[in-house]
Structure formats: C-alpha cells, structure tokens
PDB file of C-alpha atoms and ligand atoms in Angstrom:
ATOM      1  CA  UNK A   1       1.318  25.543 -21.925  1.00 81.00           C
ATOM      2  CA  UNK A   2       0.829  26.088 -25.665  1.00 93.00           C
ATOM      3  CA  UNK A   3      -0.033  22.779 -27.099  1.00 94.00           C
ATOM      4  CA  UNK A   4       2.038  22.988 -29.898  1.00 96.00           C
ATOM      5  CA  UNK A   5       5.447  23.557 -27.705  1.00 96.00           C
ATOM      6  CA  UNK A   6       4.363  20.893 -25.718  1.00 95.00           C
ATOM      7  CA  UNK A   7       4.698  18.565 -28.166  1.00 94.00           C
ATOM      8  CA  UNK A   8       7.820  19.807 -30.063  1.00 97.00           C
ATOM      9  CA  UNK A   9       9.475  19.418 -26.613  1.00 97.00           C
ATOM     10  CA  UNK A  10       8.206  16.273 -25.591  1.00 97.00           C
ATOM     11  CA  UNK A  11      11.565  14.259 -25.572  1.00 96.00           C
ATOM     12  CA  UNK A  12      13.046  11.157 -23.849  1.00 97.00           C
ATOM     13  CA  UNK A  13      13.849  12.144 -20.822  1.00 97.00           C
ATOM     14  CA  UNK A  14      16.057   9.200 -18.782  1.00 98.00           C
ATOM     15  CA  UNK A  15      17.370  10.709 -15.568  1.00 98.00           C
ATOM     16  CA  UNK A  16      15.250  11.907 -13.281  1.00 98.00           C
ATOM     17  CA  UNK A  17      14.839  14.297  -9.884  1.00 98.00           C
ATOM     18  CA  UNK A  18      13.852  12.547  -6.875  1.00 96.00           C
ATOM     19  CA  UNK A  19      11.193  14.910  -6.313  1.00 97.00           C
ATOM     20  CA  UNK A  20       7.327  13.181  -5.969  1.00 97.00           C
ATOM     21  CA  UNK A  21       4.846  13.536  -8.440  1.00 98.00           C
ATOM     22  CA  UNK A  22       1.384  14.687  -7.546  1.00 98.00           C
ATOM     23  CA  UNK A  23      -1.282  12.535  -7.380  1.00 97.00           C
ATOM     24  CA  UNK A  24      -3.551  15.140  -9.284  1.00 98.00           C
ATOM     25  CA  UNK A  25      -1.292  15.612 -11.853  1.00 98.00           C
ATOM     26  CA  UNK A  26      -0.678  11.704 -11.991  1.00 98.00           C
ATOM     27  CA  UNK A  27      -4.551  11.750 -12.998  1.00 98.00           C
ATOM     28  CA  UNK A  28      -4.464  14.247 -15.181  1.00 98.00           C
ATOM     29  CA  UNK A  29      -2.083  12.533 -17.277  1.00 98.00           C
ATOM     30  CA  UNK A  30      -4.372   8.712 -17.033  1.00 98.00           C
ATOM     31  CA  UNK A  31      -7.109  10.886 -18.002  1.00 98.00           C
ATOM     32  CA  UNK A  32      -5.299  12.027 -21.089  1.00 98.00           C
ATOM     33  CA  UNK A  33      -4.413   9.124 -22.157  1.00 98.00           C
ATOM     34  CA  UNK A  34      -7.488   7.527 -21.685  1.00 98.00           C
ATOM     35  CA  UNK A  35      -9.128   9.916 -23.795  1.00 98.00           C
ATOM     36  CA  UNK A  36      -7.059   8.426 -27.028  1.00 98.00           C
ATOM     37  CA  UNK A  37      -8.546   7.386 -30.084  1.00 98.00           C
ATOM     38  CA  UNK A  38      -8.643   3.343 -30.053  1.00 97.00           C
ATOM     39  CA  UNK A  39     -10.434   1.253 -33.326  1.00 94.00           C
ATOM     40  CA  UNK A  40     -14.073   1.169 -32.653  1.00 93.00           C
ATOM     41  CA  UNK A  41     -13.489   3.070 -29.572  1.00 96.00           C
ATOM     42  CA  UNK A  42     -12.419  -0.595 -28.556  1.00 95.00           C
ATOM     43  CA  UNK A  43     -10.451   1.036 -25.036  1.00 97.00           C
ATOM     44  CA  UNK A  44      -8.102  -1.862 -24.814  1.00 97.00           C
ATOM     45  CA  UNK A  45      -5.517  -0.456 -22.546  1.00 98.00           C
ATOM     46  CA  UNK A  46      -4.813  -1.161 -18.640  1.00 98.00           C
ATOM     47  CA  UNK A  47      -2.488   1.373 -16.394  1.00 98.00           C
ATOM     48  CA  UNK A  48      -0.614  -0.172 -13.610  1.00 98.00           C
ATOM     49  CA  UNK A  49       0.814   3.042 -11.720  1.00 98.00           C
ATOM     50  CA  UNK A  50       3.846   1.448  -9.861  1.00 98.00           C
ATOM     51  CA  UNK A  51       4.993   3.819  -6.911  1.00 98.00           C
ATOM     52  CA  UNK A  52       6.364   2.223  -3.801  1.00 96.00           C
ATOM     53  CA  UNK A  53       9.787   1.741  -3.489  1.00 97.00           C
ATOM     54  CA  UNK A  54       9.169  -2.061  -3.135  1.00 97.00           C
ATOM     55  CA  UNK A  55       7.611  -2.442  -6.507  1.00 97.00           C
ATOM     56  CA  UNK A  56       9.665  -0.088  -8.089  1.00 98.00           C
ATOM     57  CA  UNK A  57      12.613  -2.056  -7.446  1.00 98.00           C
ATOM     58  CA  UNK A  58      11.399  -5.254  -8.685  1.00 98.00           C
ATOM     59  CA  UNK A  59      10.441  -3.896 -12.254  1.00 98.00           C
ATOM     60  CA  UNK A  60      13.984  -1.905 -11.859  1.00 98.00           C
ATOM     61  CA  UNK A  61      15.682  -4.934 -11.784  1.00 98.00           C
ATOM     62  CA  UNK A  62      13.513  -6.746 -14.356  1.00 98.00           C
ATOM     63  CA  UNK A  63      14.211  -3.792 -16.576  1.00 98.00           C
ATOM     64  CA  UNK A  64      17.936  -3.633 -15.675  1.00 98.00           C
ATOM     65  CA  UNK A  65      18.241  -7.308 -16.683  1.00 97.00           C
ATOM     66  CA  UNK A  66      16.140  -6.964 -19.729  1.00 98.00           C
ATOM     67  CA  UNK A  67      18.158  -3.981 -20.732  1.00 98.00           C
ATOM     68  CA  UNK A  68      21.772  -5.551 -20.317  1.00 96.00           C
ATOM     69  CA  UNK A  69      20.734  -8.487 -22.581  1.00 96.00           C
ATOM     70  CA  UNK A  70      19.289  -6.102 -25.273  1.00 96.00           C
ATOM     71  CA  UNK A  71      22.561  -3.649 -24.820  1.00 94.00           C
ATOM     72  CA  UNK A  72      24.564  -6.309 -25.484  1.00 92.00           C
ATOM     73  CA  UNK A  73      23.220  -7.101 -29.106  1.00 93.00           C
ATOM     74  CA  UNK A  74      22.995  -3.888 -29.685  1.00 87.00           C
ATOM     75  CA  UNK A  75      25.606  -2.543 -32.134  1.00 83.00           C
ATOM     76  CA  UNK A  76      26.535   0.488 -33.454  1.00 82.00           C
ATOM     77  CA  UNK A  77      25.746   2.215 -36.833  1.00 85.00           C
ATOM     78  CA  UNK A  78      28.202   1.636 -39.252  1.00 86.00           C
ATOM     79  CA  UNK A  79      27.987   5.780 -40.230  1.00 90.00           C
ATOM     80  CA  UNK A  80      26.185   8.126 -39.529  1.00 88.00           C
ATOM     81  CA  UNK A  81      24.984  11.286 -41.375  1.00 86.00           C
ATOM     82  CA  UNK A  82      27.292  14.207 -39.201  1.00 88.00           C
ATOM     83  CA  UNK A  83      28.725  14.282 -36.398  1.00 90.00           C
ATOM     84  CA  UNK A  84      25.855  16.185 -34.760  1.00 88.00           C
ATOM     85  CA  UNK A  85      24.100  12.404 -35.471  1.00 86.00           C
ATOM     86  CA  UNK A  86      26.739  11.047 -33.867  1.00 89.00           C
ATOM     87  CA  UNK A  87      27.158  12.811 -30.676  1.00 90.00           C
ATOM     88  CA  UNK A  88      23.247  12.390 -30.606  1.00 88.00           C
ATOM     89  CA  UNK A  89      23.551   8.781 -30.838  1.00 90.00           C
ATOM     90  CA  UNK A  90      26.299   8.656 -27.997  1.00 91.00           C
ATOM     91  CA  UNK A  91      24.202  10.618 -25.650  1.00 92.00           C
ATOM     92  CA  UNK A  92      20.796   8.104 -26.063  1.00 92.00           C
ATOM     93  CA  UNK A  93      23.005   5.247 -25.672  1.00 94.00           C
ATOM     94  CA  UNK A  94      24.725   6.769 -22.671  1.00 96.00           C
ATOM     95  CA  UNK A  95      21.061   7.848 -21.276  1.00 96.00           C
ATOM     96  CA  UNK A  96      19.761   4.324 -21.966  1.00 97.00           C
ATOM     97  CA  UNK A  97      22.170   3.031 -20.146  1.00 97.00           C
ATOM     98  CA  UNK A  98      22.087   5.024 -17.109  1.00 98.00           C
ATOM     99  CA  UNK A  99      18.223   4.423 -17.299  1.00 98.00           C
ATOM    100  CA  UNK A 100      18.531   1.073 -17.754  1.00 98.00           C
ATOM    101  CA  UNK A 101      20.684   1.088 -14.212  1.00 98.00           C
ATOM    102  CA  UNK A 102      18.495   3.475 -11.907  1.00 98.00           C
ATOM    103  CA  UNK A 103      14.801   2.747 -13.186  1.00 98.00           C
ATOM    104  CA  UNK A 104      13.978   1.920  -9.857  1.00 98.00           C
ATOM    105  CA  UNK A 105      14.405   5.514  -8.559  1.00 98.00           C
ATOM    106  CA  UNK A 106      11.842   7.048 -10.768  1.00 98.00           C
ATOM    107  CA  UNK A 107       9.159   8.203  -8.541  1.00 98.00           C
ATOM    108  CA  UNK A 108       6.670   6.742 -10.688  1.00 98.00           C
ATOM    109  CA  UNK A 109       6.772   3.859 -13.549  1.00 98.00           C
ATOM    110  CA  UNK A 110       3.516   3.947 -15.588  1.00 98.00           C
ATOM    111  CA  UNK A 111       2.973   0.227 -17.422  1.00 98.00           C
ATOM    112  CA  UNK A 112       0.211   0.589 -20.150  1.00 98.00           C
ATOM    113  CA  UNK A 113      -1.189  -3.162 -20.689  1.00 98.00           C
ATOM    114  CA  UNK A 114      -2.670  -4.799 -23.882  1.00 98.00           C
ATOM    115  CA  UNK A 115      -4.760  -7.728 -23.756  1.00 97.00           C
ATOM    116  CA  UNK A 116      -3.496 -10.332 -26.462  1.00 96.00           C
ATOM    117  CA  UNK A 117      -6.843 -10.941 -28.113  1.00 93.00           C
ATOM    118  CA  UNK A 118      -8.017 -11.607 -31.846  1.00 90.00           C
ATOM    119  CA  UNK A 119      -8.593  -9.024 -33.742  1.00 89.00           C
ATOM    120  CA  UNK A 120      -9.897  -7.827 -37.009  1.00 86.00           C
ATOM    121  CA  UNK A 121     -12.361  -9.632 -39.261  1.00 90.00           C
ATOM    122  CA  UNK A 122     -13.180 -11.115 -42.265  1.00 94.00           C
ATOM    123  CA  UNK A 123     -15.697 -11.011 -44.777  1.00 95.00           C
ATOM    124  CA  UNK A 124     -15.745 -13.983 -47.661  1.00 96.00           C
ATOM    125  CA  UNK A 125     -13.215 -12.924 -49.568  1.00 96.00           C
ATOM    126  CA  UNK A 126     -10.790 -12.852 -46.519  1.00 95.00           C
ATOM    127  CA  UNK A 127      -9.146 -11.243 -44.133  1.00 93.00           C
ATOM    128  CA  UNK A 128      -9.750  -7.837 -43.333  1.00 93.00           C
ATOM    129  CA  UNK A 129      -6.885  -5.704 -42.325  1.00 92.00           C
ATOM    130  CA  UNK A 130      -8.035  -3.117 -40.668  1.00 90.00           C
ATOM    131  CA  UNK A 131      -4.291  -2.517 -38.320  1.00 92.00           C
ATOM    132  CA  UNK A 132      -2.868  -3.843 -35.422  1.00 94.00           C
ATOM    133  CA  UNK A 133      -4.265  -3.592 -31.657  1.00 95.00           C
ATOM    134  CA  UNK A 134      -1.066  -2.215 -30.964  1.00 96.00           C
ATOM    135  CA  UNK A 135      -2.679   0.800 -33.132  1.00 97.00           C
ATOM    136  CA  UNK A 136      -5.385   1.675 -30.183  1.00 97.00           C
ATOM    137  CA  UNK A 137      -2.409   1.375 -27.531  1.00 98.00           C
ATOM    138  CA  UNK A 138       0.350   3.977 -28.631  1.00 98.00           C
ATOM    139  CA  UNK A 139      -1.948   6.741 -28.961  1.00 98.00           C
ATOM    140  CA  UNK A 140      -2.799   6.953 -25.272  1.00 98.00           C
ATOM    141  CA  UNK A 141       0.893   6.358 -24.390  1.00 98.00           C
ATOM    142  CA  UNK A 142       1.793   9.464 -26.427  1.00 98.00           C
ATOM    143  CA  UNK A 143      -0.842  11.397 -25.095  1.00 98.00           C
ATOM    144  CA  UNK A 144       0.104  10.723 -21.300  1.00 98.00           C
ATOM    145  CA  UNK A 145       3.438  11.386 -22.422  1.00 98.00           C
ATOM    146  CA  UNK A 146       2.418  14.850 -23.953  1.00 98.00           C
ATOM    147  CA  UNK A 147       0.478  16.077 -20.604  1.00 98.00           C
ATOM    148  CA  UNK A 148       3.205  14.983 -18.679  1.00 98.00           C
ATOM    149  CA  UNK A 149       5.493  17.339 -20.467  1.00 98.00           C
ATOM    150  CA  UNK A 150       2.640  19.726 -20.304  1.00 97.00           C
ATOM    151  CA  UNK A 151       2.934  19.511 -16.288  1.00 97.00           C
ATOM    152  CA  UNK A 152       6.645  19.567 -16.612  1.00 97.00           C
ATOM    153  CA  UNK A 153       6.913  16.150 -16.098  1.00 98.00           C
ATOM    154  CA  UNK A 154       9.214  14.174 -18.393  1.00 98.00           C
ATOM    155  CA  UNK A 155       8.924  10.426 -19.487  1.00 98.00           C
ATOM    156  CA  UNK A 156      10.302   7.944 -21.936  1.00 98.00           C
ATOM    157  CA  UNK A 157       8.171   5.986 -24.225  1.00 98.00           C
ATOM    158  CA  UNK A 158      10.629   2.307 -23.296  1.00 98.00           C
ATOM    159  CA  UNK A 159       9.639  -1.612 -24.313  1.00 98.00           C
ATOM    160  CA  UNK A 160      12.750  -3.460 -23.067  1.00 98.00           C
ATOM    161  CA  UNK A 161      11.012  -4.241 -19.752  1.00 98.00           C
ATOM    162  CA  UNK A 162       9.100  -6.688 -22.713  1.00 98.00           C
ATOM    163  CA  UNK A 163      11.672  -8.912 -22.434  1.00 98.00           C
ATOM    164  CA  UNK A 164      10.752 -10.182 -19.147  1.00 97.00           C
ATOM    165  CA  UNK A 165       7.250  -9.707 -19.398  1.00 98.00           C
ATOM    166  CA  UNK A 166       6.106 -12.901 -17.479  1.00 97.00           C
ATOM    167  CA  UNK A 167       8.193 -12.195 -14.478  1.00 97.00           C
ATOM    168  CA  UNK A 168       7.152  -8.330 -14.585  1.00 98.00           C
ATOM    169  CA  UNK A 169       3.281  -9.036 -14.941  1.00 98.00           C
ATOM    170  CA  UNK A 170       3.902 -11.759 -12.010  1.00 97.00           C
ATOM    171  CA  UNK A 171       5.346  -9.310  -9.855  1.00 97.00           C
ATOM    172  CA  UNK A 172       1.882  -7.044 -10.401  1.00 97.00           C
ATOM    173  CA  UNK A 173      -0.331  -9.451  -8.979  1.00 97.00           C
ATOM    174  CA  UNK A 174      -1.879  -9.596 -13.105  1.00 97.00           C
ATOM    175  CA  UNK A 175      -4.276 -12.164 -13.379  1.00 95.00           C
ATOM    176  CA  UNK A 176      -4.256 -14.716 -16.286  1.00 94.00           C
ATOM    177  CA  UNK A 177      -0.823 -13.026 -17.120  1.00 95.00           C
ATOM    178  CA  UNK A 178      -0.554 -15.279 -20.511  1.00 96.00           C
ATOM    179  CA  UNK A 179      -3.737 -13.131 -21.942  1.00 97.00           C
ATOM    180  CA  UNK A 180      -2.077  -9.477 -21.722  1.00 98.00           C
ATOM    181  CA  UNK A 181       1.719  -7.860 -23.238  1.00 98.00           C
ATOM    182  CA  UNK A 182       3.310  -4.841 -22.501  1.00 98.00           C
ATOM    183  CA  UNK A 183       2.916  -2.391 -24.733  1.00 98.00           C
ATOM    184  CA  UNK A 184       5.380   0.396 -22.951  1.00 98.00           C
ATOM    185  CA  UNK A 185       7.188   0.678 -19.854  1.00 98.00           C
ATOM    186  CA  UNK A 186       6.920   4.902 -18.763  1.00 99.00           C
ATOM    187  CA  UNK A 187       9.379   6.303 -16.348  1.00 98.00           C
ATOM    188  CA  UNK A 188       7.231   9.655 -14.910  1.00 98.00           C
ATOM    189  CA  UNK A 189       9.375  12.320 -12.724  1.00 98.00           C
ATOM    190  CA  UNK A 190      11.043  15.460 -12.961  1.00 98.00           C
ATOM    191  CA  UNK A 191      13.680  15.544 -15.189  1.00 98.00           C
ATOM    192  CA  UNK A 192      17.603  16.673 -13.972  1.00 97.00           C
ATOM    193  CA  UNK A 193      17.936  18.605 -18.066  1.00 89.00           C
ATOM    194  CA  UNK A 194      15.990  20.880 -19.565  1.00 91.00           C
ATOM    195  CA  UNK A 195      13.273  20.122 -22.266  1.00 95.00           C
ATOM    196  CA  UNK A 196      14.126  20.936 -25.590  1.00 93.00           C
ATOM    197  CA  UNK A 197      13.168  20.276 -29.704  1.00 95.00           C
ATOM    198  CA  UNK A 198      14.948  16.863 -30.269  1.00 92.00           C
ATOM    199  CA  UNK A 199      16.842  16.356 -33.166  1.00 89.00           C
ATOM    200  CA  UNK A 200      14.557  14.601 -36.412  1.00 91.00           C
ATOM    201  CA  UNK A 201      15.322  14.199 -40.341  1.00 90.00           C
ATOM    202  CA  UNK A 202      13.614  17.377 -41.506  1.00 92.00           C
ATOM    203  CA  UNK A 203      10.218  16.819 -42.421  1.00 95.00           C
ATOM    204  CA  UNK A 204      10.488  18.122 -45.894  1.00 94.00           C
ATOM    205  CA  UNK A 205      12.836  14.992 -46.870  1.00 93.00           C
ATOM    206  CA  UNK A 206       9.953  12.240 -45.377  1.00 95.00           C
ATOM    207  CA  UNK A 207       7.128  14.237 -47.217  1.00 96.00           C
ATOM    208  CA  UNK A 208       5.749  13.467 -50.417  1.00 96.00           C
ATOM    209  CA  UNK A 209       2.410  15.458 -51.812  1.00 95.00           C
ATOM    210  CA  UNK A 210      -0.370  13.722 -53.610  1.00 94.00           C
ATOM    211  CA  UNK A 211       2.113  11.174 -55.179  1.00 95.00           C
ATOM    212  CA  UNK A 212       5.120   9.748 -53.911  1.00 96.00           C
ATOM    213  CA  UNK A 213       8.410  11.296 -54.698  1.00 94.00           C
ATOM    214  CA  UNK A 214       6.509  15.271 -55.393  1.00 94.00           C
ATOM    215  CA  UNK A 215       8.654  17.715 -52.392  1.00 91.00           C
ATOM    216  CA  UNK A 216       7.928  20.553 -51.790  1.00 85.00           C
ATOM    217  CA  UNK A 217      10.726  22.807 -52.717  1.00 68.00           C
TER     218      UNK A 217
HETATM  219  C1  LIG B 301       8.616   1.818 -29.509  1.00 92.87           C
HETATM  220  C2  LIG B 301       9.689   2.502 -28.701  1.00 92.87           C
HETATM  221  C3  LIG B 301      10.458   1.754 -27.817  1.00 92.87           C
HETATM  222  C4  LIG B 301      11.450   2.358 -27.041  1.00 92.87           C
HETATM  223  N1  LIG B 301      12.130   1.614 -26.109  1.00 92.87           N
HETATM  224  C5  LIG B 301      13.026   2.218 -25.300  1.00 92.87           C
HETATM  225  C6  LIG B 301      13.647   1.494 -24.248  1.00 92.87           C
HETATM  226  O1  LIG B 301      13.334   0.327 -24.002  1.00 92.87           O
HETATM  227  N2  LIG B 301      14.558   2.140 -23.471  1.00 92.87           N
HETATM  228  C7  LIG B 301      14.881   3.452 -23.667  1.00 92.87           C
HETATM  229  O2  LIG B 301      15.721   3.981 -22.931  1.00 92.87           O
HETATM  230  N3  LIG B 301      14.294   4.172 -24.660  1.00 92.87           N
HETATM  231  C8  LIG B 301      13.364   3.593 -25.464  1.00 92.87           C
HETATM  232  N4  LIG B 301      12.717   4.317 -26.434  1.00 92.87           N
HETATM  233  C9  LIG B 301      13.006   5.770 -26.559  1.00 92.87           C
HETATM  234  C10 LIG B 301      13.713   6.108 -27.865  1.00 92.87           C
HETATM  235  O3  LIG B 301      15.051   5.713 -27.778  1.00 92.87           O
HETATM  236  C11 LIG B 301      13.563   7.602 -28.091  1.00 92.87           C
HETATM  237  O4  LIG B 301      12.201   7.890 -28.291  1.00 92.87           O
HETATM  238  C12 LIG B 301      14.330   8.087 -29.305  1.00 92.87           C
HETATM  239  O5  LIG B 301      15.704   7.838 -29.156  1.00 92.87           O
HETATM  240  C13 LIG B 301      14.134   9.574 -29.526  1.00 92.87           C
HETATM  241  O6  LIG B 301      14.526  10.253 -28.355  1.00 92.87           O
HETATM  242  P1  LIG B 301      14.462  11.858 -28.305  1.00 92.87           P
HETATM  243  O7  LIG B 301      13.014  12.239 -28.465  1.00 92.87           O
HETATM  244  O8  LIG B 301      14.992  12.258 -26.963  1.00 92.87           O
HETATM  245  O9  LIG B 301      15.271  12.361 -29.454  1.00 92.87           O
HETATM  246  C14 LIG B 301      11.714   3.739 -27.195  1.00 92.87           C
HETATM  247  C15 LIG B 301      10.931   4.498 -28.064  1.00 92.87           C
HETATM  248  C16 LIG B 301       9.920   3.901 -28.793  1.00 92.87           C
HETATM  249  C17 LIG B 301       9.039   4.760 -29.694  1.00 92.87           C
END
C-alpha cells in the first residue's frame, strides 16, 4: 500500500482477531525493523517473537499485573480541550484496559530488547551527548509497526510489561537478564476495527520555521 497511508493509519490497535499471522509476513515485518537507522549503525536491538499459547500466557499475565498497578495511579486529566478529546481519551483508556486483560490472546507478542550498556563518549572537555540508546531502539519498533499496518496487521507500541521486566525476561529463557531492558512490548494480529487517521494536535500549532515561535499562517 501507498507508504504515506500506511503511516497516517498506523494506530494503536488493542483488540485483536484470533486469526494467525503468517510466518512470511512475521519476517517481513523483523526485516523492517531491522533495517532502522541505529547511532553508528550500532544494531542494538534483540526480537523475542512469543507465539505459543504457553508463553503467551505468562507475559499476559505479567502484563495484566503490570498494567493493573500502573491503571491504578493513573488519573484522569483535569480538562481537556473538546469533547472530541474527551471521548478519545475514554476510548484509549477503555482499550488499554481491555488489552491489558486479554494480551495473552494475541496471536503474536513481539518484545524488542535493549542491552543496558554505556554509551556515548567523552573528549577532555567532557561528556559528549550524542542521545540516548533508547534513540537506536524506537526506530525499528516504528518501522515493524508501519509494515505491519502495511500487511494489515495492527499493533500497539506498549512499555507497561517494563514493570515486571525481571520476571518477563526470566520467563524467556534471557541470559544475564540484569544486562538487557525492554524497550516495547508489541501485540501483532488482526485487528476487530478498522484502521483509520488518529486524532493529533494539528501540526501547524507544534511547528515553528527557522526560529521558534514563526507559524506558518
Ligand atoms: C512509549 C509508549 C508507551 C506506550 N505504552 C503503552 C502501554 O503500555 N499500553 C498501551 O495500551 N498502550 C501504550 N502505548 C500506546 C499509546 O497509548 C498510543 O500510542 C497513543 O494513545 C496514541 O494512540 P492512537 O495512535 O491510537 O491515537 C504506548 C505508546 C508509546 C509511544
């Protein structure tokens, strides 16, 4: 499909059909995300493809518990900009929730892996900040995420499942699970909705041209 629809549609999608994903198109979508940009083409990122029903249900219920604590915390906005915002906000939270109950019946959860290593340099005056690992992670995540969609295959980008990262990397059989973090959790099926442009401030109020504060009118 047309790239750019591809990724205007590429939205969280949190309930999913039981139908199986392909193992080619499974590939496809490591492949694409492999194929990221990563600082000094470091390639820091692991995929642990979790598919039988065994597994599944073991990060479903480490997600499920990680989820209810974080839900728990999690308040409400005070106000919100219309009600359109509103009834937006109702349906994540509703979505999250139901998500954060059934993970383990996604055909397919995707975890992408970071090693927790130093990085950047210095020179003698310092420090050199040259941006976080997490900086060479995300951009293979989104572009899994976009050749999913581009397969008709939705996913949500999620990090809750963080919250019980020692018992979740235990449960994989990682190694040395002290050196590595979870840098998403992605649910990969077909989705029970349709895709569609999800709502975003308009760009024209987050852009600024040349110097900060000049819109374009
Ligand atoms: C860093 C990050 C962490 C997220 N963590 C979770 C999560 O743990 N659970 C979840 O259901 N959604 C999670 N999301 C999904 C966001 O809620 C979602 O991208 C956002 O609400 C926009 O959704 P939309 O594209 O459908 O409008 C996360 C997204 C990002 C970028």
């Amino acid at each position: 499909m047309d790239t750019i629809e591809a990724l205007m549609t590429t939205r969280a999608i949190r309930r999913f059909r039981p139908d199986p994903v392909s193992e080619a198109d499974l590939w496809t979508c490591l492949k694409a995300a492999q194929q990221a940009p990563s600082g000094g083409n470091v390639q820091p990122v692991q995929y642990i493809v979790v598919r039988d029903a065994e597994s599944r249900g073991v990060i479903g219920g480490l997600y499920r518990d990680a989820y209810a604590r974080y839900s728990k915390v999690l308040g409400a906005p005070q106000s919100f900009r219309s009600p359109e915002d509103e009834a937006s906000w109702r349906r994540t939270r509703d979505a999250s929730d139901y998500l954060g109950e059934h993970l383990a019946e996604v055909p397919v959860l995707v975890l992408f892996l970071q090693p927790i290593i130093a990085w950047g340099t210095a020179d003698a005056e310092g420090p050199l900040d040259i941006g976080r690992l997490d900086a060479s992670v995300y951009p293979a995540v989104q572009n899994f995420m976009l050749a999913a969609r581009s397969l008709g295959l939705g996913t949500a980008l999620t990090t809750v499942i963080r919250i019980s990262t020692a018992a979740a990397l235990e449960a994989l059989g990682v190694p040395s699970p002290e050196k590595w973090e979870i840098a998403a959790l992605v649910p990969v099926g077909y989705p029970v909705g349709h895709f569609g442009e999800a709502r975003r401030k308009p760009v024209a109020a987050v852009t600024h041209f040349d110097r900060w504060g000049n819109r374009q009118k």
